[in-house]
Short mmCIF file of C-alpha atoms in Angstrom, two decimals:
data_model
loop_
_atom_site.label_atom_id
_atom_site.label_comp_id
_atom_site.label_asym_id
_atom_site.label_seq_id
_atom_site.Cartn_x
_atom_site.Cartn_y
_atom_site.Cartn_z
CA MET A 1 65.69 -21.77 -42.59
CA ALA A 2 63.44 -25.11 -42.67
CA TRP A 3 59.98 -25.91 -41.36
CA ILE A 4 59.30 -28.95 -40.33
CA PRO A 5 54.91 -30.12 -40.05
CA GLN A 6 53.43 -32.06 -37.34
CA GLN A 7 52.03 -34.26 -40.37
CA ILE A 8 54.87 -35.07 -43.15
CA THR A 9 53.15 -35.90 -46.22
CA PRO A 10 55.17 -38.45 -48.16
CA VAL A 11 55.65 -38.27 -51.89
CA PRO A 12 54.07 -41.48 -53.23
CA GLY A 13 56.41 -43.19 -55.47
CA ARG A 14 59.25 -41.39 -53.53
CA THR A 15 61.69 -43.21 -51.66
CA VAL A 16 62.83 -41.89 -47.98
CA ARG A 17 66.57 -40.35 -50.07
CA GLU A 18 64.49 -38.93 -52.91
CA GLN A 19 62.08 -36.86 -50.68
CA VAL A 20 65.12 -35.59 -48.88
CA ALA A 21 67.03 -34.80 -52.03
CA HIS A 22 63.90 -33.26 -53.01
CA ALA A 23 63.69 -30.61 -50.13
CA GLY A 24 67.71 -29.37 -50.72
CA TRP A 25 66.93 -28.95 -54.53
CA LEU A 26 63.54 -27.04 -53.62
CA LYS A 27 65.64 -24.68 -51.73
CA GLY A 28 68.07 -23.78 -54.26
CA LEU A 29 70.79 -26.66 -54.56
CA SER A 30 71.55 -27.91 -57.34
CA ARG A 31 70.25 -31.87 -57.98
CA LYS A 32 73.76 -33.64 -57.74
CA ALA A 33 74.58 -31.31 -54.60
CA ALA A 34 71.28 -31.96 -52.94
CA TRP A 35 71.78 -35.81 -53.73
CA GLU A 36 74.68 -35.96 -52.00
CA ALA A 37 73.60 -34.14 -49.08
CA SER A 38 70.72 -36.29 -48.88
CA ALA A 39 73.39 -39.22 -48.02
CA ARG A 40 74.67 -37.34 -45.39
CA THR A 41 71.18 -36.40 -43.45
CA VAL A 42 69.56 -39.42 -43.82
CA ALA A 43 72.84 -40.94 -42.54
CA ARG A 44 72.80 -38.34 -39.66
CA VAL A 45 68.88 -39.24 -38.56
CA GLY A 46 69.43 -42.57 -38.59
CA LEU A 47 67.78 -43.96 -41.61
CA THR A 48 70.12 -45.21 -43.86
CA GLN A 49 68.54 -48.40 -43.81
CA LEU A 50 65.82 -47.07 -45.44
CA ALA A 51 66.68 -44.66 -47.92
CA GLY A 52 65.78 -46.50 -50.59
CA ARG A 53 62.20 -47.72 -49.17
CA LYS A 54 59.45 -45.86 -50.55
CA SER A 55 58.67 -42.67 -48.42
CA HIS A 56 54.84 -44.00 -47.62
CA GLN A 57 55.75 -47.08 -46.75
CA VAL A 58 57.87 -45.46 -43.11
CA SER A 59 56.31 -44.98 -39.73
CA GLY A 60 55.32 -41.69 -38.05
CA GLY A 61 58.68 -41.73 -36.13
CA GLN A 62 60.26 -42.01 -39.66
CA LEU A 63 58.80 -39.81 -41.55
CA HIS A 64 59.71 -37.22 -38.64
CA ARG A 65 63.44 -38.11 -39.11
CA MET A 66 62.93 -37.53 -43.21
CA GLY A 67 61.72 -34.15 -42.42
CA ILE A 68 64.49 -33.20 -40.25
CA ALA A 69 66.71 -34.74 -43.08
CA GLY A 70 65.13 -32.56 -45.87
CA ALA A 71 66.05 -29.81 -43.26
CA LEU A 72 69.45 -30.57 -42.69
CA THR A 73 70.09 -31.34 -46.44
CA HIS A 74 70.14 -27.21 -47.24
CA HIS A 75 72.15 -26.63 -44.20
CA SER A 76 69.43 -24.71 -42.41
CA GLU A 77 70.60 -22.44 -39.67
CA LEU A 78 67.29 -22.41 -38.10
CA ILE A 79 64.47 -25.09 -37.88
CA LEU A 80 60.67 -24.60 -37.27
CA MET A 81 58.65 -28.04 -35.76
CA ASP A 82 55.49 -27.79 -35.36
CA GLU A 83 54.32 -30.47 -32.98
CA PRO A 84 57.42 -32.92 -33.51
CA THR A 85 56.54 -35.51 -31.42
CA ALA A 86 52.85 -35.93 -31.69
CA GLY A 87 52.32 -39.79 -32.10
CA LEU A 88 55.80 -41.00 -31.41
CA ASP A 89 56.11 -43.80 -29.26
CA PRO A 90 58.56 -43.74 -26.43
CA THR A 91 61.59 -45.38 -28.33
CA GLN A 92 61.01 -42.77 -31.21
CA ARG A 93 60.52 -39.96 -28.58
CA GLN A 94 64.32 -40.84 -26.83
CA MET A 95 65.54 -40.89 -30.94
CA PHE A 96 63.97 -37.31 -31.08
CA ARG A 97 64.90 -35.97 -28.16
CA ASP A 98 68.71 -37.32 -29.03
CA LEU A 99 68.85 -35.90 -31.91
CA VAL A 100 67.59 -32.27 -31.41
CA ALA A 101 70.31 -32.04 -28.48
CA GLU A 102 72.93 -33.07 -31.35
CA LEU A 103 71.05 -30.40 -33.68
CA SER A 104 70.94 -27.45 -30.85
CA GLY A 105 74.82 -27.37 -30.90
CA THR A 106 75.19 -26.31 -34.43
CA MET A 107 71.49 -24.42 -35.54
CA ARG A 108 68.61 -22.83 -33.67
CA ILE A 109 65.98 -24.85 -33.38
CA VAL A 110 62.01 -23.78 -32.93
CA VAL A 111 59.30 -26.17 -31.63
CA SER A 112 55.76 -25.61 -30.88
CA THR A 113 54.43 -28.08 -28.98
CA HIS A 114 52.07 -28.80 -26.25
CA GLN A 115 53.88 -31.75 -24.58
CA THR A 116 55.03 -30.31 -21.79
CA GLU A 117 57.00 -33.19 -20.36
CA ASP A 118 60.21 -32.64 -22.78
CA LEU A 119 60.85 -28.81 -21.22
CA ALA A 120 63.01 -29.51 -18.89
CA ASP A 121 65.14 -31.73 -20.45
CA LEU A 122 65.12 -30.80 -24.16
CA TYR A 123 64.44 -26.73 -24.06
CA HIS A 124 66.75 -23.80 -23.25
CA GLN A 125 63.92 -20.92 -23.63
CA VAL A 126 60.11 -21.79 -23.06
CA VAL A 127 57.41 -19.07 -24.04
CA VAL A 128 53.70 -19.45 -23.12
CA LEU A 129 51.49 -17.64 -25.93
CA ASP A 130 47.89 -17.56 -25.32
CA GLN A 131 44.93 -16.18 -27.72
CA GLY A 132 48.65 -14.33 -29.38
CA THR A 133 49.42 -12.89 -26.19
CA VAL A 134 53.19 -13.86 -24.43
CA ARG A 135 52.04 -14.68 -21.15
CA PHE A 136 56.15 -16.07 -20.24
CA GLN A 137 59.26 -16.13 -21.69
CA GLY A 138 62.15 -17.65 -19.76
CA ASP A 139 64.25 -20.76 -18.69
CA PRO A 140 62.24 -24.16 -18.02
CA HIS A 141 63.27 -24.10 -14.49
CA ASP A 142 61.48 -20.42 -14.02
CA PHE A 143 58.58 -21.53 -15.83
CA HIS A 144 58.40 -24.86 -13.13
CA ALA A 145 58.71 -22.61 -10.34
CA LEU A 146 55.56 -20.95 -11.19
CA ALA A 147 53.42 -24.36 -10.35
CA PRO A 148 52.93 -25.68 -6.66
CA ALA A 149 55.29 -28.50 -6.47
CA VAL A 150 52.55 -31.36 -7.74
CA GLY A 151 55.22 -34.20 -8.56
CA GLY A 152 58.20 -32.63 -11.01
CA GLY A 153 58.29 -33.39 -14.52
CA ARG A 154 54.62 -32.98 -16.83
CA GLU A 155 52.20 -32.19 -13.86
CA GLN A 156 54.19 -29.34 -12.71
CA ALA A 157 54.92 -28.02 -16.62
CA GLU A 158 51.18 -28.70 -16.89
CA ALA A 159 50.17 -26.51 -13.19
CA ALA A 160 52.45 -23.70 -14.47
CA TYR A 161 50.76 -23.30 -17.69
CA ALA A 162 47.30 -23.30 -16.47
CA ARG A 163 48.21 -20.60 -14.03
CA LEU A 164 49.49 -18.51 -16.83
CA VAL A 165 46.82 -18.50 -19.50
CA GLY A 166 44.10 -18.57 -16.01
CA ARG A 167 42.76 -22.20 -16.06
CA GLU A 168 44.20 -23.31 -13.30
CA VAL A 169 43.61 -26.89 -12.03
#
């Protein structure tokens, strides 16, 4: 299992590849195995050209991808992500969507997010928690169906959420 927090904290002085390899080493890989795996996973998330750059010198979206690369380095079967698209620009969000779509075929991904616009396109299941209580569990289509047709997408998801938690808009 791997955990990717909302804020990835780069280690000053470490390169992107060194930080990714360190994640593998922390999960039990030998230094050599972690270093070799880091090259593959850095490439998989599209950061090969930045592998030698200091990790504190990359953008927020690149930090998120570096976190994912670290999780992939040690062959996680499950990745937990907290607000993975917070603060990303539209291009970075699309890169993230593409990567999650690719990864979801080989591993389980659990995402905690308030950004509802990705629900229909990216996720297979939706669970709405309100103060520790499950208010909904099902597929995105059923979730969206809880709201009146208010333009679809983000607005409909927000209306469905508000209805479930008793704060209708």
